[in-house]
Amino acid sequence: MTEVASLRPIVAVLVSAIAIVPILASAGRPNLREGWTFLAAVTKLGVVASMVPGILAGTVYVTNLGTFLPGVQFALRADPLGILFGLLASMLWLVTSFYSVGYMRGLSEHNQTRYFAAFAGSISAAIGIAFSANLIVLFVFYELLTVATYPLVAHDETAEARAAGRKYLAYTFGGGVAVLAGTVLVFWTTGTTAFTPGGIAGLSGADPTFARAAFALLAAGFGVKAALMPLHSWLPDAMVAPTPVSGLLHAVAVVKSGVFGIARLVLDVYGPGLLSDLGLGVLLASVAAITLVVSSIIALRQDNLKRRLAFSTVSQLSYIVLGLAVLNPLSLVGGLLHIPAHAFMKLTLFLCAGAIHVETHTDDISNMAGIGKRMPLTMTAFGVAALGMAGIPLVAGFVSKYFLLIGTIQAGDIVFTAALLVSGVLNIAYFWPVVYAAFFEAPADSDEKPVIEHVLGGRFGASKSGSDPDAATDGGNAPVDDEEATDGGDASAAADGESDDHGYASDHEGQGMTDRAEAAAHIRTEHGPDASPAWEHRRWNGDESTWFMLGPILFAMTGSILLGIVPDAAVFLRIVRLIVEGVTGVAV
């Protein structure tokens, strides 16, 4: 690779950071505020994308801003691994920004200006992480990402949201301390923290005890945002945030920064060879295998859709970590390719969950029987992404999981192969009930789903038979009063199925707060108080929601399909092959 001095890496970082100023200044003019957001998003994507051809041709773009600490340069370096994360984050920020307009305006959210400003700051930090040239610079942006995303996690300003925000800060700042400690130990041992494909040479001659200790600290620190068990519990609780934030947390920036940090650690700090010699790869792979199986089992028990998706994210992130830790060239390809594959699929799923909430007041799976008639495009996109998450061919998840399986088999790690297969079956088990209920059931005759602890026959079936429709679910959704149910919105308006001027529901999203009563009221409003429970039929022309929301959903779904059918043409697989060849010397 040939290094070329360029301002493009720093420009890519600063574009959205600079945009924070006009976004805040446009607080009273929402169209202008969102115009600044779109302009910054398009510009950032353009700058990052402009580096892709050069990187594929063997060029690395470097911005050196001078000495940061004695012996440490404050430098940004757009290399193949960095461009993989940077291109993904900048592309999906643009998609999520469009969705945010429909979502935030549709629910008449408070503090929308703060929301868009924090979103811009978060993406700046994520691009900074992507293009960091060494562990010190990565640590700085890693902590800035935590600071920038906190207002998004605690956006609702309810007691629940503040508690989730405090937990998020406690976990992620704790992880940051571990990253800093590990970075100091690496610098003390080798005299450098610069990323080097194949690993820092000085570590191979270092005391194995110190090398293992530094790895443990760095892996634990990055493992917090990568949601490795037992460091994962902040992630499901963060679902109290608005759905676009959930997409940011799960698909675009935060959790991807964690697995990206582990990728840097494995590939550019220690290198596969040294990790194998120290016996650290198998330990990391074991943690990942346990996480991906256990979190899949927990996901089965979640009736709240966003919490089920959250535990699914915990599982899917460990696919990436497992692929990296197995240290086989094919598993490395699978793990790295699963970064964009998971991003497109999980963003599709979360955007669908948000559209369902906005349009139907529904958050619980047990309330979704027949909802495919009300939201055909949304639930079709959900079904496609769910197929990909389960590893079904022609969707992105199949390609990455194929490389993962072949890599673990080639490495002789049959236990990890078995873990991947078991988790794949569990993926089908926790996604299929959602798709089946949406398209093949009706509220009046929905059947029981024994893997979920809820009233047999679904909420509507329970109401029909005289059971308590507000019984608590396994997801912790105990009965709440009207004020809590609307999470700060107008309780009477939600119960009456009223909407704002945009035609959206006027309630407000919060973890475990839906809901059953609101969903039932919504159906009664559409069909009359004496009608049998049934969803209003909507056509396939997009009248189920606004195109500010449907457009991003369909774009993310299309990305999932393209990555499954023509992954090389979608660029990401070509970048991944280049990364693996640069680290291992093996062309895959």
Coordinates of C-alpha atoms in Angstrom, one line a residue:
M1 CA 0.0 0.0 0.0
T2 CA 1.3 3.5 -0.9
E3 CA 0.6 6.3 1.6
V4 CA -0.4 9.7 0.2
A5 CA -0.8 12.8 2.2
S6 CA -4.4 14.1 1.9
L7 CA -6.9 16.3 3.7
R8 CA -9.8 14.0 2.8
P9 CA -9.7 11.9 6.0
I10 CA -9.9 15.0 8.2
V11 CA -12.6 16.6 5.9
A12 CA -14.7 13.4 6.2
V13 CA -14.5 13.7 10.0
L14 CA -15.2 17.4 10.2
V15 CA -18.1 17.8 7.7
S16 CA -20.8 16.7 10.1
A17 CA -19.1 18.3 13.1
I18 CA -19.1 21.7 11.4
A19 CA -22.8 21.1 10.4
I20 CA -23.7 21.0 14.1
V21 CA -23.4 24.9 14.2
P22 CA -26.0 25.6 11.4
I23 CA -28.2 22.8 12.6
L24 CA -28.4 24.5 16.1
A25 CA -28.8 27.9 14.5
S26 CA -31.8 26.7 12.5
A27 CA -33.7 25.6 15.5
G28 CA -36.8 27.6 14.6
R29 CA -36.8 26.6 10.9
P30 CA -37.0 22.8 10.7
N31 CA -36.8 22.6 6.9
L32 CA -33.5 24.5 6.9
R33 CA -32.2 22.5 9.9
E34 CA -32.9 19.2 8.1
G35 CA -31.5 20.7 4.9
W36 CA -28.2 21.2 6.7
T37 CA -28.3 17.6 7.8
F38 CA -28.9 16.3 4.3
L39 CA -26.2 18.6 2.9
A40 CA -23.6 17.4 5.5
A41 CA -24.6 13.7 5.0
V42 CA -24.3 13.9 1.2
T43 CA -21.0 15.8 1.4
K44 CA -19.6 13.3 3.9
L45 CA -20.6 10.3 1.8
G46 CA -19.1 11.9 -1.3
V47 CA -15.7 12.6 0.5
V48 CA -15.5 9.0 1.8
A49 CA -16.7 7.4 -1.4
S50 CA -14.1 9.4 -3.4
M51 CA -11.3 7.5 -1.5
V52 CA -12.7 4.1 -2.4
P53 CA -11.2 3.7 -5.9
G54 CA -7.7 4.8 -4.7
I55 CA -7.8 2.4 -1.7
L56 CA -8.9 -0.5 -4.0
A57 CA -5.9 0.4 -6.2
G58 CA -3.5 0.3 -3.2
T59 CA -3.4 3.9 -2.0
V60 CA -3.8 4.9 1.7
Y61 CA -4.8 8.5 2.4
V62 CA -3.1 10.1 5.5
T63 CA -3.7 13.3 7.3
N64 CA -1.0 14.1 9.9
L65 CA -1.8 16.8 12.3
G66 CA 1.4 16.7 14.2
T67 CA 2.6 15.2 17.6
F68 CA -0.3 14.5 20.0
L69 CA 1.8 13.0 22.8
P70 CA 5.5 12.3 22.9
G71 CA 6.0 9.6 20.3
V72 CA 2.4 9.6 19.2
Q73 CA 1.1 11.3 16.1
F74 CA -2.4 12.7 15.9
A75 CA -3.0 11.2 12.5
L76 CA -5.9 10.0 10.4
R77 CA -5.4 7.1 8.0
A78 CA -8.0 5.9 5.5
D79 CA -6.9 2.3 4.8
P80 CA -9.0 -0.6 3.6
L81 CA -10.3 -1.5 7.1
G82 CA -11.1 2.1 7.9
I83 CA -12.9 2.7 4.6
L84 CA -15.0 -0.4 5.2
F85 CA -16.4 1.2 8.4
G86 CA -16.3 4.8 7.1
L87 CA -18.2 4.1 3.9
L88 CA -20.8 2.1 5.8
A89 CA -21.4 4.7 8.5
S90 CA -21.5 7.7 6.1
M91 CA -23.9 5.9 3.7
L92 CA -26.3 4.7 6.4
W93 CA -26.3 8.1 8.1
L94 CA -27.8 9.6 5.0
V95 CA -30.5 6.9 5.0
T96 CA -31.2 7.3 8.7
S97 CA -31.4 11.1 8.3
F98 CA -34.3 10.8 5.8
Y99 CA -36.0 8.3 8.1
S100 CA -35.5 10.6 11.1
V101 CA -37.4 13.4 9.4
G102 CA -40.5 11.3 9.0
Y103 CA -40.2 9.7 12.4
M104 CA -39.4 12.8 14.5
R105 CA -41.9 15.1 12.8
G106 CA -44.5 12.4 12.6
L107 CA -44.5 11.9 16.4
S108 CA -44.0 15.7 17.0
E109 CA -40.9 14.9 19.1
H110 CA -39.5 17.4 21.4
N111 CA -35.9 18.7 21.1
Q112 CA -35.6 17.7 17.4
T113 CA -32.8 20.2 16.9
R114 CA -30.7 18.6 19.7
Y115 CA -31.5 15.3 18.2
F116 CA -30.1 16.1 14.7
A117 CA -27.1 17.9 16.2
A118 CA -26.2 14.9 18.4
F119 CA -26.7 12.6 15.4
A120 CA -24.2 14.7 13.4
G121 CA -21.7 14.7 16.2
S122 CA -22.1 10.9 16.6
I123 CA -21.3 10.3 12.9
S124 CA -18.2 12.6 13.1
A125 CA -16.9 10.5 16.0
A126 CA -17.6 7.2 14.1
I127 CA -15.7 8.4 11.1
G128 CA -12.9 9.5 13.4
I129 CA -12.8 6.0 14.8
A130 CA -12.7 4.5 11.3
F131 CA -9.8 6.6 10.2
S132 CA -7.7 6.7 13.4
A133 CA -4.1 5.8 12.7
N134 CA -3.3 4.6 16.1
L135 CA -4.8 3.4 19.4
I136 CA -4.5 6.8 21.1
V137 CA -6.5 8.7 18.4
L138 CA -9.0 5.8 18.3
F139 CA -9.5 6.1 22.1
V140 CA -10.2 9.9 21.7
F141 CA -12.9 9.4 19.1
Y142 CA -14.2 6.3 20.9
E143 CA -14.9 8.5 24.0
L144 CA -16.3 11.3 21.9
L145 CA -18.8 8.8 20.4
T146 CA -20.0 8.0 23.9
V147 CA -20.5 11.7 24.7
A148 CA -22.3 12.4 21.5
T149 CA -24.7 9.5 21.7
Y150 CA -25.7 10.0 25.3
P151 CA -28.3 12.7 24.5
L152 CA -29.8 10.4 21.9
V153 CA -30.1 7.5 24.3
A154 CA -31.7 9.7 27.0
H155 CA -33.7 11.7 24.4
D156 CA -37.1 10.9 26.0
E157 CA -36.1 12.5 29.3
T158 CA -38.3 10.1 31.2
A159 CA -37.0 8.4 34.4
E160 CA -36.6 5.3 32.3
A161 CA -34.6 7.1 29.6
R162 CA -32.3 8.8 32.1
A163 CA -31.7 5.5 33.8
A164 CA -30.8 3.9 30.5
G165 CA -28.5 6.8 29.7
R166 CA -26.7 6.5 33.0
K167 CA -26.2 2.8 32.5
Y168 CA -25.0 3.5 29.0
L169 CA -22.4 6.0 30.3
A170 CA -21.3 3.7 33.1
Y171 CA -20.7 0.8 30.8
T172 CA -19.1 2.7 27.9
F173 CA -16.9 5.0 29.9
G174 CA -15.8 1.9 31.9
G175 CA -14.9 0.3 28.6
G176 CA -13.1 3.4 27.6
V177 CA -10.9 3.2 30.8
A178 CA -10.0 -0.3 29.9
V179 CA -9.1 0.7 26.3
L180 CA -6.9 3.5 27.7
A181 CA -5.2 1.1 30.1
G182 CA -4.5 -1.4 27.4
T183 CA -3.2 1.3 25.1
V184 CA -0.8 2.6 27.7
L185 CA 0.4 -1.0 28.3
V186 CA 1.0 -1.5 24.5
F187 CA 2.9 1.8 24.3
W188 CA 5.0 1.0 27.4
T189 CA 5.8 -2.4 25.9
T190 CA 6.5 -1.5 22.3
G191 CA 7.0 2.3 22.2
T192 CA 4.3 2.7 19.6
T193 CA 0.5 2.4 19.2
A194 CA 0.4 2.8 15.4
F195 CA -1.8 0.3 13.5
T196 CA 0.3 -2.0 11.3
P197 CA -1.3 -4.7 9.1
G198 CA -0.3 -8.1 10.6
G199 CA 0.4 -6.6 14.0
I200 CA 2.9 -4.3 15.8
A201 CA 6.3 -6.0 15.5
G202 CA 7.4 -5.1 19.0
L203 CA 4.6 -7.1 20.6
S204 CA 6.0 -10.4 19.3
G205 CA 9.1 -9.9 21.5
A206 CA 7.3 -8.6 24.5
D207 CA 6.8 -10.4 27.8
P208 CA 3.8 -12.7 27.1
T209 CA 2.2 -11.8 30.4
F210 CA 2.1 -8.1 29.5
A211 CA 1.0 -8.9 26.0
R212 CA -1.9 -11.0 27.3
A213 CA -2.9 -8.3 29.9
A214 CA -2.9 -5.6 27.3
F215 CA -5.1 -7.7 25.0
A216 CA -7.5 -8.5 27.8
L217 CA -7.9 -4.8 28.6
L218 CA -8.4 -3.8 25.0
A219 CA -10.7 -6.7 24.2
A220 CA -12.9 -6.0 27.2
G221 CA -13.0 -2.2 26.5
F222 CA -14.0 -2.7 22.9
G223 CA -16.2 -5.6 24.0
V224 CA -18.5 -3.3 25.9
K225 CA -19.8 -1.6 22.7
A226 CA -19.5 -4.9 20.8
A227 CA -22.0 -6.2 23.5
L228 CA -20.0 -9.3 24.3
M229 CA -21.5 -11.1 27.3
P230 CA -21.5 -10.2 30.2
L231 CA -20.9 -6.6 29.1
H232 CA -24.1 -6.4 27.0
S233 CA -26.9 -5.4 29.3
W234 CA -26.7 -1.7 28.4
L235 CA -27.8 -2.4 24.8
P236 CA -31.4 -3.8 25.4
D237 CA -32.1 -1.1 28.0
A238 CA -31.0 1.6 25.4
M239 CA -34.1 0.6 23.4
V240 CA -35.9 3.3 25.3
A241 CA -34.5 5.7 22.7
P242 CA -36.4 6.7 19.5
T243 CA -36.2 4.1 16.8
P244 CA -33.7 6.0 14.5
V245 CA -31.4 6.1 17.5
S246 CA -31.8 2.3 17.9
G247 CA -30.7 2.0 14.3
L248 CA -27.7 4.2 15.0
L249 CA -26.8 2.2 18.0
H250 CA -27.3 -1.2 16.4
A251 CA -26.4 -0.8 12.7
V252 CA -24.5 2.4 12.0
A253 CA -22.1 3.6 14.7
V254 CA -21.9 2.5 18.3
V255 CA -21.9 -1.3 18.3
K256 CA -20.0 -1.3 15.0
S257 CA -17.3 0.9 16.6
G258 CA -16.9 -1.9 19.2
V259 CA -16.4 -4.7 16.7
F260 CA -14.3 -2.4 14.6
G261 CA -12.0 -1.8 17.6
I262 CA -11.7 -5.6 18.0
A263 CA -10.9 -5.9 14.3
R264 CA -8.1 -3.3 14.7
L265 CA -6.9 -5.2 17.8
V266 CA -6.8 -8.6 16.0
L267 CA -5.5 -7.5 12.6
D268 CA -3.4 -4.4 13.2
V269 CA -2.2 -4.5 16.8
Y270 CA -1.5 -8.2 17.5
G271 CA -2.0 -9.9 14.2
P272 CA -3.4 -13.4 13.7
G273 CA 0.0 -15.1 14.1
L274 CA 0.8 -13.6 17.5
L275 CA -2.7 -14.2 18.8
S276 CA -2.5 -17.8 17.8
D277 CA 0.9 -18.1 19.6
L278 CA -0.4 -16.6 22.7
G279 CA -3.6 -18.7 22.7
L280 CA -5.8 -15.6 22.8
G281 CA -7.8 -16.3 19.7
V282 CA -9.5 -19.3 21.0
L283 CA -10.5 -17.5 24.3
L284 CA -12.0 -14.6 22.4
A285 CA -13.8 -17.0 20.0
S286 CA -15.2 -18.9 23.0
V287 CA -16.7 -15.8 24.5
A288 CA -18.2 -14.9 21.2
A289 CA -19.7 -18.4 20.7
I290 CA -21.3 -18.4 24.1
T291 CA -22.7 -14.9 23.5
L292 CA -24.2 -15.7 20.1
V293 CA -26.0 -18.8 21.4
V294 CA -27.2 -17.5 24.8
S295 CA -28.4 -14.2 23.4
S296 CA -30.3 -16.0 20.7
I297 CA -32.1 -18.0 23.3
I298 CA -32.9 -14.9 25.3
A299 CA -34.3 -13.3 22.1
L300 CA -36.8 -16.1 21.9
R301 CA -38.4 -14.9 25.2
Q302 CA -38.8 -11.3 24.2
D303 CA -42.3 -10.2 23.2
N304 CA -41.4 -6.5 22.7
L305 CA -40.1 -6.3 19.1
K306 CA -37.3 -3.9 19.8
R307 CA -36.0 -5.9 22.7
R308 CA -36.0 -9.0 20.5
L309 CA -34.1 -7.2 17.9
A310 CA -31.7 -5.9 20.6
F311 CA -30.8 -9.4 21.7
S312 CA -30.5 -10.4 18.1
T313 CA -27.9 -7.7 17.7
V314 CA -26.0 -9.0 20.7
S315 CA -25.9 -12.4 18.9
Q316 CA -25.1 -11.1 15.4
L317 CA -22.2 -8.9 16.7
S318 CA -20.6 -12.0 18.1
Y319 CA -20.6 -13.6 14.6
I320 CA -18.2 -10.8 13.6
V321 CA -16.0 -11.3 16.7
L322 CA -16.0 -15.1 16.2
G323 CA -14.9 -14.8 12.6
L324 CA -12.1 -12.5 13.6
A325 CA -11.0 -14.7 16.6
V326 CA -10.9 -18.0 14.6
L327 CA -8.0 -16.4 12.7
N328 CA -8.6 -18.3 9.5
P329 CA -8.5 -16.2 6.2
L330 CA -12.0 -17.4 5.3
S331 CA -13.4 -16.7 8.7
L332 CA -11.8 -13.3 8.6
V333 CA -13.6 -12.6 5.4
G334 CA -16.9 -13.8 6.9
G335 CA -16.5 -11.7 10.1
L336 CA -15.6 -8.5 8.3
L337 CA -18.2 -8.9 5.6
H338 CA -20.8 -9.4 8.3
I339 CA -20.2 -5.8 9.4
P340 CA -22.0 -4.3 6.4
A341 CA -24.3 -7.3 6.0
H342 CA -25.6 -7.0 9.5
A343 CA -25.8 -3.2 9.3
F344 CA -28.1 -3.2 6.3
M345 CA -30.3 -6.0 7.6
K346 CA -30.5 -4.8 11.2
L347 CA -31.2 -1.2 10.0
T348 CA -34.0 -2.5 7.9
L349 CA -35.5 -4.4 10.9
F350 CA -35.3 -1.4 13.2
L351 CA -36.7 1.0 10.7
C352 CA -39.6 -1.4 10.2
A353 CA -40.2 -1.6 13.9
G354 CA -40.3 2.2 14.1
A355 CA -42.8 2.5 11.2
I356 CA -45.0 -0.2 12.9
H357 CA -45.0 1.9 16.1
V358 CA -45.7 5.2 14.5
E359 CA -48.6 3.9 12.3
T360 CA -50.2 1.3 14.6
H361 CA -49.2 2.0 18.2
T362 CA -47.9 -1.6 18.3
D363 CA -44.6 -2.7 19.8
D364 CA -45.4 -6.2 21.1
I365 CA -45.2 -9.2 18.8
S366 CA -48.3 -10.7 20.4
N367 CA -50.2 -7.8 19.0
M368 CA -49.1 -8.2 15.4
A369 CA -51.3 -10.9 14.1
G370 CA -52.4 -9.8 10.6
I371 CA -50.5 -6.6 10.6
G372 CA -49.0 -7.4 7.2
K373 CA -52.4 -6.3 5.7
R374 CA -52.0 -2.9 7.3
M375 CA -48.3 -2.5 6.4
P376 CA -47.5 -4.8 3.5
L377 CA -44.3 -3.1 2.3
T378 CA -43.0 -2.7 5.7
M379 CA -43.6 -6.3 6.8
T380 CA -42.2 -7.6 3.4
A381 CA -39.0 -5.7 4.1
F382 CA -38.9 -7.0 7.6
G383 CA -39.4 -10.6 6.2
V384 CA -36.5 -10.2 3.7
A385 CA -34.1 -8.8 6.4
A386 CA -35.2 -11.6 8.8
L387 CA -34.4 -14.2 6.1
G388 CA -30.9 -12.6 5.7
M389 CA -30.3 -12.6 9.5
A390 CA -31.1 -16.3 9.5
G391 CA -28.6 -17.0 6.7
I392 CA -31.1 -17.8 3.9
P393 CA -29.5 -17.5 0.4
L394 CA -29.9 -14.4 -1.8
V395 CA -29.7 -12.1 1.2
A396 CA -26.5 -10.6 2.7
G397 CA -26.4 -12.8 5.8
F398 CA -26.0 -15.9 3.7
V399 CA -22.7 -14.8 2.1
S400 CA -21.0 -13.7 5.3
K401 CA -22.2 -16.7 7.3
Y402 CA -21.1 -19.0 4.5
F403 CA -17.5 -17.7 4.8
L404 CA -17.8 -18.0 8.6
L405 CA -18.9 -21.7 8.4
I406 CA -16.3 -22.6 5.9
G407 CA -13.6 -20.8 7.8
T408 CA -14.4 -22.5 11.1
I409 CA -14.4 -25.9 9.3
Q410 CA -11.1 -25.2 7.6
A411 CA -9.6 -24.2 10.9
G412 CA -10.8 -27.4 12.5
D413 CA -12.9 -25.6 15.1
I414 CA -16.0 -27.8 14.9
V415 CA -17.3 -26.5 18.2
F416 CA -17.6 -23.0 16.8
T417 CA -19.1 -24.4 13.6
A418 CA -21.8 -26.1 15.7
A419 CA -22.4 -22.8 17.6
L420 CA -23.0 -21.0 14.3
L421 CA -25.4 -23.6 13.1
V422 CA -27.3 -23.7 16.4
S423 CA -27.6 -19.9 16.4
G424 CA -28.8 -20.0 12.8
V425 CA -31.7 -22.3 13.8
L426 CA -32.5 -20.0 16.8
N427 CA -32.5 -17.0 14.4
I428 CA -35.3 -18.7 12.4
A429 CA -37.1 -19.6 15.6
Y430 CA -37.3 -16.0 16.9
F431 CA -37.9 -14.2 13.5
W432 CA -40.4 -16.6 12.0
P433 CA -43.2 -16.0 14.6
V434 CA -43.1 -12.3 13.7
V435 CA -43.4 -12.9 9.9
Y436 CA -45.9 -15.7 10.3
A437 CA -48.1 -13.7 12.6
A438 CA -48.0 -10.7 10.3
F439 CA -49.0 -12.5 7.1
F440 CA -50.7 -15.7 8.0
E441 CA -52.8 -14.9 11.1
A442 CA -55.6 -12.6 12.0
P443 CA -56.2 -11.0 15.4
A444 CA -59.4 -12.9 16.0
D445 CA -57.8 -16.4 15.5
S446 CA -54.1 -16.0 16.2
D447 CA -52.6 -19.2 17.7
E448 CA -50.4 -19.6 20.7
K449 CA -46.6 -19.3 20.5
P450 CA -45.2 -21.2 23.4
V451 CA -41.7 -19.9 23.1
I452 CA -43.0 -16.5 24.3
E453 CA -44.5 -16.0 27.8
H454 CA -47.7 -14.2 27.0
V455 CA -51.4 -14.9 27.0
L456 CA -52.1 -17.9 24.9
G457 CA -53.8 -17.1 21.7
G458 CA -52.3 -13.6 21.5
R459 CA -53.6 -10.4 23.1
F460 CA -56.7 -10.2 20.9
G461 CA -57.5 -13.8 21.5
A462 CA -57.1 -13.3 25.2
S463 CA -59.4 -10.3 25.1
K464 CA -62.0 -12.3 23.2
S465 CA -61.9 -15.1 25.8
G466 CA -62.2 -12.8 28.7
S467 CA -58.6 -12.9 29.9
D468 CA -56.8 -9.8 31.1
P469 CA -55.4 -8.1 28.0
D470 CA -53.0 -6.1 30.0
A471 CA -51.2 -9.0 31.6
A472 CA -47.4 -8.6 31.8
T473 CA -45.2 -10.2 29.3
D474 CA -41.8 -11.7 29.7
G475 CA -40.3 -8.5 28.3
G476 CA -41.3 -6.8 31.5
N477 CA -44.3 -4.9 30.1
A478 CA -46.4 -4.7 33.2
P479 CA -49.6 -2.7 33.2
V480 CA -49.1 1.0 33.3
D481 CA -51.3 4.0 33.7
D482 CA -52.3 6.2 30.8
E483 CA -49.6 8.8 31.3
E484 CA -46.9 6.2 31.3
A485 CA -48.3 4.3 28.4
T486 CA -47.9 7.2 26.1
D487 CA -44.4 8.0 27.5
G488 CA -45.0 11.7 27.7
G489 CA -47.7 12.0 25.0
D490 CA -51.4 12.6 25.3
A491 CA -53.0 9.5 26.8
S492 CA -56.5 10.3 25.6
A493 CA -55.4 11.0 22.1
A494 CA -53.5 7.7 22.0
A495 CA -56.4 5.8 23.3
D496 CA -58.7 7.3 20.8
G497 CA -56.4 6.6 17.9
E498 CA -56.0 10.3 17.1
S499 CA -53.1 11.5 15.0
D500 CA -51.3 14.7 14.3
D501 CA -51.4 16.8 11.1
H502 CA -49.1 14.4 9.4
G503 CA -51.4 11.5 9.9
Y504 CA -49.1 9.8 12.4
A505 CA -50.0 8.4 15.8
S506 CA -49.4 11.0 18.5
D507 CA -48.0 8.7 21.1
H508 CA -44.3 8.4 22.0
E509 CA -42.1 5.4 21.8
G510 CA -40.6 3.9 25.0
Q511 CA -39.2 0.5 25.9
G512 CA -41.9 -1.8 27.0
M513 CA -44.6 1.0 27.0
T514 CA -46.9 0.1 24.2
D515 CA -49.6 -0.5 23.9
R516 CA -51.9 -3.5 24.1
A517 CA -54.7 -1.1 25.0
E518 CA -53.5 1.4 22.4
A519 CA -53.2 -1.2 19.6
A520 CA -56.7 -2.5 20.3
A521 CA -58.1 1.0 20.4
H522 CA -56.4 1.7 17.1
I523 CA -58.1 -1.3 15.5
R524 CA -61.5 -0.5 17.0
T525 CA -61.2 3.1 15.7
E526 CA -60.5 1.8 12.2
H527 CA -63.3 -0.7 12.2
G528 CA -65.9 0.5 14.6
P529 CA -66.5 -0.6 18.2
D530 CA -68.6 -3.6 17.3
A531 CA -66.4 -5.1 14.6
S532 CA -64.3 -8.2 14.9
P533 CA -60.6 -7.3 15.5
A534 CA -58.9 -6.9 12.1
W535 CA -56.4 -4.5 10.5
E536 CA -57.4 -2.1 7.9
H537 CA -56.1 -3.3 4.5
R538 CA -53.6 -1.0 2.8
R539 CA -52.4 -1.2 -0.8
W540 CA -48.9 -1.9 -2.0
N541 CA -48.5 1.6 -3.3
G542 CA -47.0 3.0 -0.1
D543 CA -50.1 4.5 1.5
E544 CA -49.3 2.7 4.7
S545 CA -46.8 5.4 5.8
T546 CA -44.8 8.4 4.6
W547 CA -42.1 7.8 2.0
F548 CA -39.7 9.6 4.3
M549 CA -39.9 6.3 6.3
L550 CA -40.7 3.8 3.6
G551 CA -37.9 5.0 1.3
P552 CA -35.1 4.3 3.8
I553 CA -36.7 1.0 4.7
L554 CA -36.7 -0.2 1.1
F555 CA -33.2 1.2 0.4
A556 CA -31.8 -0.8 3.4
M557 CA -33.7 -3.9 2.2
T558 CA -32.3 -3.5 -1.3
G559 CA -28.8 -3.1 0.1
S560 CA -29.3 -6.4 2.0
I561 CA -30.3 -8.1 -1.3
L562 CA -27.5 -6.7 -3.3
L563 CA -24.9 -7.8 -0.8
G564 CA -26.4 -11.3 -1.0
I565 CA -26.6 -11.5 -4.8
V566 CA -23.6 -9.4 -6.1
P567 CA -21.4 -8.7 -3.0
D568 CA -18.4 -7.9 -5.1
A569 CA -20.3 -5.3 -7.2
A570 CA -21.5 -3.8 -3.9
V571 CA -17.8 -3.0 -3.2
F572 CA -17.8 -4.2 0.4
L573 CA -16.6 -7.7 -0.4
R574 CA -13.8 -6.3 -2.6
I575 CA -12.6 -4.2 0.3
V576 CA -12.8 -7.1 2.7
R577 CA -10.7 -9.3 0.4
L578 CA -8.1 -6.6 0.3
I579 CA -8.0 -6.3 4.1
V580 CA -7.5 -10.0 4.6
E581 CA -4.9 -10.3 1.9
G582 CA -3.0 -7.4 3.4
V583 CA -2.9 -9.0 6.9
T584 CA -2.5 -12.7 6.0
G585 CA -0.9 -12.6 2.6
V586 CA -3.5 -15.0 1.4
A587 CA -5.8 -14.1 -1.5
V588 CA -9.3 -15.2 -0.8

